[in-house]
GROMACS .gro file of C-alpha atoms in nm:
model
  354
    1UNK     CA    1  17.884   5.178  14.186
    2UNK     CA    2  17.996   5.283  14.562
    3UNK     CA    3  17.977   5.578  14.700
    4UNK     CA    4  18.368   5.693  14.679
    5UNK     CA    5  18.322   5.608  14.300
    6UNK     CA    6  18.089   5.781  14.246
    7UNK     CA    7  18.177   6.101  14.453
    8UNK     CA    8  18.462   6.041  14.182
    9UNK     CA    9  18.315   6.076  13.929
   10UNK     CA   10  18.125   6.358  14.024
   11UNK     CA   11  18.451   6.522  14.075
   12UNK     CA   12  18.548   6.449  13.712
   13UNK     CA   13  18.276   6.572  13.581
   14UNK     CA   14  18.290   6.904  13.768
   15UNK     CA   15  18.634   6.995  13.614
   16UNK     CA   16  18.484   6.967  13.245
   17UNK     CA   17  18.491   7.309  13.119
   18UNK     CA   18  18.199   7.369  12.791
   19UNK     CA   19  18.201   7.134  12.510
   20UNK     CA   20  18.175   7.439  12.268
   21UNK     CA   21  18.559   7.418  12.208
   22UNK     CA   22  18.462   7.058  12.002
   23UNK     CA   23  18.219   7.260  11.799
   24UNK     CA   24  18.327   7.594  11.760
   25UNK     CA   25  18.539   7.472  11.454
   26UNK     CA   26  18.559   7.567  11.120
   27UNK     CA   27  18.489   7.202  10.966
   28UNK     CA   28  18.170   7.212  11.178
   29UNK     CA   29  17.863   7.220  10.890
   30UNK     CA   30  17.549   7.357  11.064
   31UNK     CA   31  17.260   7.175  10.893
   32UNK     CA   32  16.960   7.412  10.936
   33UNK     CA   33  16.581   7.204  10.832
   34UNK     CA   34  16.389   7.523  10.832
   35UNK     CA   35  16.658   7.694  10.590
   36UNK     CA   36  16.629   7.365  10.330
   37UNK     CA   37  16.288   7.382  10.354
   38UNK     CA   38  16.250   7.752  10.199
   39UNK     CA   39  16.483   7.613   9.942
   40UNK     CA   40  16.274   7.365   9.789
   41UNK     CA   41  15.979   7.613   9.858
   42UNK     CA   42  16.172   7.858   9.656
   43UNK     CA   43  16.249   7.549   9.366
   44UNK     CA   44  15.882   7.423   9.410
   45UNK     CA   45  15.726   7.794   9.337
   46UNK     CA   46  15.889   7.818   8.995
   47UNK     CA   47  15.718   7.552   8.834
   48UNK     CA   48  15.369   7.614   8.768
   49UNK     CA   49  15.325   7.183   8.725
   50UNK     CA   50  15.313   6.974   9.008
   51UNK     CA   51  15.508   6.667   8.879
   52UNK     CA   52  15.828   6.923   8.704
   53UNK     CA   53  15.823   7.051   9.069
   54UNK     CA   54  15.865   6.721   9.223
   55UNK     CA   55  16.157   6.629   8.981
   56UNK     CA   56  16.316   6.937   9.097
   57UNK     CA   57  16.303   6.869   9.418
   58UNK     CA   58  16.397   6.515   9.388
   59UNK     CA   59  16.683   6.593   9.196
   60UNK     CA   60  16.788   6.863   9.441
   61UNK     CA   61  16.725   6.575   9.752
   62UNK     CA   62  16.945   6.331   9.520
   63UNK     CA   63  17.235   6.579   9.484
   64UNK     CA   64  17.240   6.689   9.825
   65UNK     CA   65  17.259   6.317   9.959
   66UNK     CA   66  17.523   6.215   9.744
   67UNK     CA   67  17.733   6.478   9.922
   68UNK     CA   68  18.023   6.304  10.152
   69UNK     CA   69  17.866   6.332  10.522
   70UNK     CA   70  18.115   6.570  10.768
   71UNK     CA   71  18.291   6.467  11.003
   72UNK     CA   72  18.085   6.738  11.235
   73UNK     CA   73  17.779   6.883  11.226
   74UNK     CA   74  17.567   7.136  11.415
   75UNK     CA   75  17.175   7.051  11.418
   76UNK     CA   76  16.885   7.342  11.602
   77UNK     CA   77  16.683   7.112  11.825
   78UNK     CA   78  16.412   7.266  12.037
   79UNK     CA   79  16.340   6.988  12.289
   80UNK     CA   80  16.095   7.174  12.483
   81UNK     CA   81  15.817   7.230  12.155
   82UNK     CA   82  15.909   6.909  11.968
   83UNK     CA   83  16.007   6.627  12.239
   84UNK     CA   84  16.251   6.325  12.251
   85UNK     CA   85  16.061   6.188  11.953
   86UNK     CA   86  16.203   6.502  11.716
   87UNK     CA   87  16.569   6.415  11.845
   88UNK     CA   88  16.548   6.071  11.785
   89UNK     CA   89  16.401   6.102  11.431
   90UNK     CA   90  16.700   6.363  11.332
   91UNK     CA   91  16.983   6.151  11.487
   92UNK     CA   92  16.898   5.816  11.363
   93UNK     CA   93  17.017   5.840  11.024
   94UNK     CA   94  17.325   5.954  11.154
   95UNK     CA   95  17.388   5.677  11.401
   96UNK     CA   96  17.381   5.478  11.144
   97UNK     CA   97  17.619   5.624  10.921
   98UNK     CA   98  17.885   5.661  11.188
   99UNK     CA   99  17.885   5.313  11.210
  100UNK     CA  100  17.980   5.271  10.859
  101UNK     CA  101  18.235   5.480  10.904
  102UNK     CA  102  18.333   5.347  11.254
  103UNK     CA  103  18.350   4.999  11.051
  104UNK     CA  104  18.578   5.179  10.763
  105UNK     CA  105  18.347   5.267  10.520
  106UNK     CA  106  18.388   5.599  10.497
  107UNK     CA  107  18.211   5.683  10.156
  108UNK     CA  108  17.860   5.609  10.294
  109UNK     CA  109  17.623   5.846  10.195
  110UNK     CA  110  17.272   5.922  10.269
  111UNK     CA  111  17.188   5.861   9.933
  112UNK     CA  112  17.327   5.469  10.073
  113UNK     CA  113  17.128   5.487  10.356
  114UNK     CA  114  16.802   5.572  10.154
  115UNK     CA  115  16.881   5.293   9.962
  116UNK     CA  116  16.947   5.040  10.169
  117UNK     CA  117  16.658   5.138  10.352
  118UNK     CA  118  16.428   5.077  10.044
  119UNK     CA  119  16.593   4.721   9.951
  120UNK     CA  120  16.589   4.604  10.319
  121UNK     CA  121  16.296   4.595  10.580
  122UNK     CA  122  16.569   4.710  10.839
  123UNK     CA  123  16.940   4.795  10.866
  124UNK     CA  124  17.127   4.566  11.114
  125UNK     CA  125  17.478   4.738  11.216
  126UNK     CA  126  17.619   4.353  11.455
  127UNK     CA  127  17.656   4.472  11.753
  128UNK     CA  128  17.512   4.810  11.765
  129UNK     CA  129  17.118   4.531  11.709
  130UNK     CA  130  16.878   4.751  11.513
  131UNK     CA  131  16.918   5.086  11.476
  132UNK     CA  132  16.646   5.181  11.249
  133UNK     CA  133  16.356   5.002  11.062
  134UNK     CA  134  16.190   5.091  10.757
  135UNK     CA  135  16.092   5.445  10.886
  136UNK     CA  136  16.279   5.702  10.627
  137UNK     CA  137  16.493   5.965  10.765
  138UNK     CA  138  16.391   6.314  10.785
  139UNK     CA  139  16.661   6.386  10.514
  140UNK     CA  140  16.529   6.117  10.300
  141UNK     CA  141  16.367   6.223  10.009
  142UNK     CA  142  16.048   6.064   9.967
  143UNK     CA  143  16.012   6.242  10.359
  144UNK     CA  144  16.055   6.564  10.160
  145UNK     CA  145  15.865   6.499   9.912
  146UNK     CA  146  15.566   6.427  10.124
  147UNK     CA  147  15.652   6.748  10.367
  148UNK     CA  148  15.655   6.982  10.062
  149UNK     CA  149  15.312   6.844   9.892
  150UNK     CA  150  15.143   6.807  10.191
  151UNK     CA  151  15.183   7.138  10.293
  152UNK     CA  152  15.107   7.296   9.955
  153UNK     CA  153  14.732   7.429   9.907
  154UNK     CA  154  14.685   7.240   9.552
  155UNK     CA  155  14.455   6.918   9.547
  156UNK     CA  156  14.685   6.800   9.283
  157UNK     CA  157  14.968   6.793   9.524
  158UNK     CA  158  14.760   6.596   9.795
  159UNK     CA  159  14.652   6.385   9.520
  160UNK     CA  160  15.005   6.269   9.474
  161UNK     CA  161  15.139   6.277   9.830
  162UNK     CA  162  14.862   6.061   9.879
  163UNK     CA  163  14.999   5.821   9.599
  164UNK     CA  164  15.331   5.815   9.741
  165UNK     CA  165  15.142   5.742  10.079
  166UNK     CA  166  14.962   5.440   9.942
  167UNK     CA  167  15.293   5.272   9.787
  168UNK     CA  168  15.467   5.360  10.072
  169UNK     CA  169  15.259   5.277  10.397
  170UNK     CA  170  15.330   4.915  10.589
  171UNK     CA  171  15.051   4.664  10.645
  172UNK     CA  172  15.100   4.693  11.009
  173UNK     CA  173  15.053   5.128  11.045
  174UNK     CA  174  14.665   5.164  11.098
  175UNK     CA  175  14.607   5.483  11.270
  176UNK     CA  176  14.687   5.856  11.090
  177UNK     CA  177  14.921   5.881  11.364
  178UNK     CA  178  15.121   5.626  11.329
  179UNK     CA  179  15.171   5.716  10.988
  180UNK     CA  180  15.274   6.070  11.032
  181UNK     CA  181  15.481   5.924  11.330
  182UNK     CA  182  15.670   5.702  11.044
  183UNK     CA  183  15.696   5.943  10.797
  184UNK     CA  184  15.807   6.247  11.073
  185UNK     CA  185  15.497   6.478  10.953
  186UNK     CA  186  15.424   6.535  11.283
  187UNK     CA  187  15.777   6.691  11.301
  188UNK     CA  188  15.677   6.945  11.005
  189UNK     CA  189  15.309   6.956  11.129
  190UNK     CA  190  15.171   6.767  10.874
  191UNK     CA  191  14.833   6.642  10.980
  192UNK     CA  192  14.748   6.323  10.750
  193UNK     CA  193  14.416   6.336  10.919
  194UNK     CA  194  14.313   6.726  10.754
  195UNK     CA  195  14.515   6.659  10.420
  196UNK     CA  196  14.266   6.329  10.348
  197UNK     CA  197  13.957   6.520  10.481
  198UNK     CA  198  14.039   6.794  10.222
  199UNK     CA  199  14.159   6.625   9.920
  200UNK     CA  200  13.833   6.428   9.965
  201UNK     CA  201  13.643   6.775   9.927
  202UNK     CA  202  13.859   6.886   9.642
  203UNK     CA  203  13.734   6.538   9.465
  204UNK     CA  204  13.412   6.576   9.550
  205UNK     CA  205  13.373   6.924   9.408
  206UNK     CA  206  13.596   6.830   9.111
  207UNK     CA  207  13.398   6.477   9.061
  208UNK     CA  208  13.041   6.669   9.045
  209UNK     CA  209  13.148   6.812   8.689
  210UNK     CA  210  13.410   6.531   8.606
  211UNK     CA  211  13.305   6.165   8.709
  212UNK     CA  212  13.687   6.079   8.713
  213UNK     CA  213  13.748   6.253   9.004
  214UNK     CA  214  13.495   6.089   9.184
  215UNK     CA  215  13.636   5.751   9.097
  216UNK     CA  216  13.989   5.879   9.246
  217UNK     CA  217  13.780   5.969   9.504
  218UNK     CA  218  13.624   5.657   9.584
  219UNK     CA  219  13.908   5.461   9.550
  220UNK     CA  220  14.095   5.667   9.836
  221UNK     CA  221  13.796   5.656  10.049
  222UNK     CA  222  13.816   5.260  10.041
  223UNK     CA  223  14.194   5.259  10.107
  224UNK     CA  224  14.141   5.493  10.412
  225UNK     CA  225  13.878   5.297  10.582
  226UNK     CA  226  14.067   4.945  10.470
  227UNK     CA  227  14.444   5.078  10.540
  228UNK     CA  228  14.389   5.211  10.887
  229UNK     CA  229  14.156   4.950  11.043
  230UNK     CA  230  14.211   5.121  11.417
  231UNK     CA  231  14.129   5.440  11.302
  232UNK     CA  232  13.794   5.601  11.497
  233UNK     CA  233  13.462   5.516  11.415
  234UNK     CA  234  13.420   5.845  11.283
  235UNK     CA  235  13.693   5.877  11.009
  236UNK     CA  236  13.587   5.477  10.943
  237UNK     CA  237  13.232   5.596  10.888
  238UNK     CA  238  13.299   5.915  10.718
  239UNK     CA  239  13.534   5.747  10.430
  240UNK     CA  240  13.272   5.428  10.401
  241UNK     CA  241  13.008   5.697  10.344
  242UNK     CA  242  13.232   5.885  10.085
  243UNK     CA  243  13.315   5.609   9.897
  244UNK     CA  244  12.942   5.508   9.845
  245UNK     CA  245  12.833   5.802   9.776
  246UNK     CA  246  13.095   5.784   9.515
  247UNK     CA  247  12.979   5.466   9.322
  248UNK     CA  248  12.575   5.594   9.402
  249UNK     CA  249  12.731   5.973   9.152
  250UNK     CA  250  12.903   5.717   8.908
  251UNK     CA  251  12.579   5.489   8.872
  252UNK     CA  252  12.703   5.228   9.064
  253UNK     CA  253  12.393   5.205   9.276
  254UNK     CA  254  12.368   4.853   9.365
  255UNK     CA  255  12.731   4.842   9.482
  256UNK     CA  256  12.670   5.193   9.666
  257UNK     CA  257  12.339   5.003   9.853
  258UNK     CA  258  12.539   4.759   9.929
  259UNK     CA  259  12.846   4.990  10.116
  260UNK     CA  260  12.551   5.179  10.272
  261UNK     CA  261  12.400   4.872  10.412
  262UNK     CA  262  12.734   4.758  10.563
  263UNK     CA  263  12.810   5.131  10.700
  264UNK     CA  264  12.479   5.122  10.905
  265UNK     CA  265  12.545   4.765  11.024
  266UNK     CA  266  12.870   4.838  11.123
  267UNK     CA  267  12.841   5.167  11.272
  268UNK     CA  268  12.440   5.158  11.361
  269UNK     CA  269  12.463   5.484  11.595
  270UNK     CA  270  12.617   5.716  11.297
  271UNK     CA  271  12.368   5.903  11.170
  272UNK     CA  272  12.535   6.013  10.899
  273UNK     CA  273  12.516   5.633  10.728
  274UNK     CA  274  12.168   5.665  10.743
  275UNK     CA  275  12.134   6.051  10.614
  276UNK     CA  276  12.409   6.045  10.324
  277UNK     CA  277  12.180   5.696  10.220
  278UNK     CA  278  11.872   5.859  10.222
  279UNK     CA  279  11.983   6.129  10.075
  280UNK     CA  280  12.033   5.968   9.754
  281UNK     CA  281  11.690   5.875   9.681
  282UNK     CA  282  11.550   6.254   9.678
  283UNK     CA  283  11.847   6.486   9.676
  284UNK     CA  284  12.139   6.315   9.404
  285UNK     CA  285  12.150   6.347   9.035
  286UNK     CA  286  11.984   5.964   8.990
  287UNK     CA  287  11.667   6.121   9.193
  288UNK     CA  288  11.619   6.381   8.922
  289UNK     CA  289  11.742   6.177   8.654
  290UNK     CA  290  11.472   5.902   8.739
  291UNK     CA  291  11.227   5.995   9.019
  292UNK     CA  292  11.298   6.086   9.376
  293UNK     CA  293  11.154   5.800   9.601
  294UNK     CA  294  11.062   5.995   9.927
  295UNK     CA  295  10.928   5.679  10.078
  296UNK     CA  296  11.240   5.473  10.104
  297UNK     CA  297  11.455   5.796  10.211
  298UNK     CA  298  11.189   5.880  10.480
  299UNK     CA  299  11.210   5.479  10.600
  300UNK     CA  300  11.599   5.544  10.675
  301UNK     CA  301  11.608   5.853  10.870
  302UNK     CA  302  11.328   5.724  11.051
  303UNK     CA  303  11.520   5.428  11.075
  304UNK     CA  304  11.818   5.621  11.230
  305UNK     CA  305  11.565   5.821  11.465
  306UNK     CA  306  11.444   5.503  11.591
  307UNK     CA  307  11.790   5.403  11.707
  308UNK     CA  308  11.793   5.530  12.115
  309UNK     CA  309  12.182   5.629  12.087
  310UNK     CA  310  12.184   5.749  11.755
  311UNK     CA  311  12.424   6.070  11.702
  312UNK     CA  312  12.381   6.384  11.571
  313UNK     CA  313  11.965   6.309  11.609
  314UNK     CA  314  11.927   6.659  11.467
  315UNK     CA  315  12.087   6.643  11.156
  316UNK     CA  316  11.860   6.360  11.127
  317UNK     CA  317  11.497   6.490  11.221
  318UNK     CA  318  11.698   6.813  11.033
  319UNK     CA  319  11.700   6.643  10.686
  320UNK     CA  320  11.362   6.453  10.744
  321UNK     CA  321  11.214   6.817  10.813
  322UNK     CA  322  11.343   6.915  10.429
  323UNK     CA  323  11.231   6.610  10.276
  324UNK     CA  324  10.858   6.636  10.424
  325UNK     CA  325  10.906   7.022  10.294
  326UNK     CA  326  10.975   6.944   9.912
  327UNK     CA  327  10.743   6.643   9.963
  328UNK     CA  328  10.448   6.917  10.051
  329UNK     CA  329  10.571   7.192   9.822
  330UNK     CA  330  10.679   7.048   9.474
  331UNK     CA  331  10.705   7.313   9.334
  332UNK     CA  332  11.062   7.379   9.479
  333UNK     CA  333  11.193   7.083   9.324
  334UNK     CA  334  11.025   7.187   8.999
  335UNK     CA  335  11.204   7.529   9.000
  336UNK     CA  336  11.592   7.346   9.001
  337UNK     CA  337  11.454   7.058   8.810
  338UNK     CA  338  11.528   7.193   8.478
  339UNK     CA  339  11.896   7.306   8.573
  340UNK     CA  340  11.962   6.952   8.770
  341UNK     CA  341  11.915   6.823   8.409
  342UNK     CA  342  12.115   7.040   8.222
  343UNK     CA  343  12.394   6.984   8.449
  344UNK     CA  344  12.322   6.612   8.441
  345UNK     CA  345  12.366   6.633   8.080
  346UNK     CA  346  12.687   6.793   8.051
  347UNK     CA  347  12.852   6.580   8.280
  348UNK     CA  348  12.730   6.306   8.069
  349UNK     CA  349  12.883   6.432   7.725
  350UNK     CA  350  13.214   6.548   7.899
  351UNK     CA  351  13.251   6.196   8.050
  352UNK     CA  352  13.132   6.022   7.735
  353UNK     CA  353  13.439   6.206   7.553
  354UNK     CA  354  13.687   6.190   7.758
   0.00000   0.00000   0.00000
């Protein structure tokens, strides 16, 4: 461009008066997120069970995208909090259906655009080359789905976001932020990272009564450390540990040796391989169910205090410190002993009838 062009267009520019006059229409719908949101809140709160909420709100996401898409609409965008990355998300489902409409096909809907995104690995508009993938929109509903039971405080909803998760998560995402960045949690704060960390808790509290629950609970703890390959070495060693700990509750010891073995050979700095393996030999159900075997725990700790760059070295010498305790003093053990067995047996009739 030379200069007196563009000193031209400069000049152009200059006499363009606000662009509010193209919006400040009555056939203008202002679509307000934060305001649908507290609608399916609203829905959600009515239904004491988790799945009749999600039908709700399905049904409410269905209806709402079978709607005919304006002509106009007015979106809130707060660039400075949320970044180009927010924008992007919220305009690319509608770049795409103006160019239906630009191509005459002016009864596209979102509820369309949902599914052609689910029967297609993209969406290719000719010339326009690809203007989105398999990410779903931020209006899509499986999107809202996972917004609304991700941010509930019931394990039972993480449980199930993280089903939806599972069936819906490509090979090639393999970091918890790539996956919130294809699913737009990060746009609704939705930290993948916490809600795993805590529904693994809420199984492991659950699973200590009901051996079910720690067999959902192993079974996400291997898709987490299998799924998301790039992830750190400490969520990779924290969900390899959970999961054997898992199979060691459920009396799958060999396996659970075997998963320990491979944590500490993989990871041999994390100390927490080595503790949560020793552990089970003096301080699990199958200890007081058989006979705690202080050697063999001692040998591991000992084996992660040999290590020169082990972590967390006193959390280590920590639980080493308890073991040579009880070991001196059996009489502590004694005192629980009875009530380890009592609980040992209950879990074993209300697993053996269920």
């Amino acid at each position: 461009m030379t200069v007196s062009n563009r000193l031209l267009s400069m000049a152009e520019a200059a006499t363009l008066t606000s662009l509010d006059q193209y919006f400040d229409r009555a056939d203008v719908v202002v679509k307000d997120p934060v305001s649908l949101l507290r609608t399916l809140e609203d829905l959600a709160s009515r239904l004491p069970d988790a799945h009749e909420r999600l039908a709700v709100v399905a049904q409410y996401m269905e209806d709402k995208a079978k709607q005919p898409v304006p002509a106009m609409e007015r979106f809130p965008l707060d660039y400075d909090d949320e970044g180009i990355r927010a924008v992007e998300a919220l305009l690319a489902p509608h770049k795409v259906i103006a160019m239906h409409y630009w191509q005459g096909n002016t009864s596209y809907t979102y509820q369309d655009l949902v599914r052609d995104m689910l029967r297609h690995d993209d969406i290719s508009m000719g010339d326009s080359g690809r203007l989105l993938t398999t990410e779903p929109s931020g209006d899509a509903p499986l999107t809202t789905q996972l917004w609304t039971l991700m941010r509930s405080e019931a394990y039972e909803d993480w449980l199930y976001a993280w089903e939806l998760l599972r069936n819906h998560t490509p090979d090639h995402i393999t970091t918890f932020d790539a996956l919130e960045t294809l699913f737009h949690l990060d746009v609704q704060d939705c930290s993948v990272n916490n809600m795993l960390y805590d529904l693994d808790m809420a199984l492991h509290n659950a699973g200590i009564d009901d051996l079910r629950w720690m067999a959902q609970r192993a079974e996400i703890a291997r898709w987490v450390y299998t799924h998301f390959a790039a992830e750190s070495a400490l969520n990779l060693g924290n969900f390899r540990g959970y999961e054997a700990e898992s199979l060691w509750e459920m009396g799958q010891k060999e396996r659970a040796e075997a998963l320990f073995q491979a944590l500490t050979e993989t990871f041999p700095t994390f100390a927490w391989g080595y503790i949560w393996w020793g552990d089970q030999y003096w301080m699990s159900d199958w200890s007081y169910e058989y006979a705690p075997n202080y050697d063999r725990a001692e040998s591991l700790y000992r084996q992660a205090l040999a290590h020169p760059d082990i972590e967390d070295r006193g959390d280590v010498q920590d639980r080493l410190d308890d073991l040579q305790d009880e070991r001196a003093h059996p009489e502590k053990r004694e005192r629980i002993q009875q009530t380890r067995f009592q609980h040992i047996q209950r879990r074993k009739s209300r697993n053996e009838t269920t």
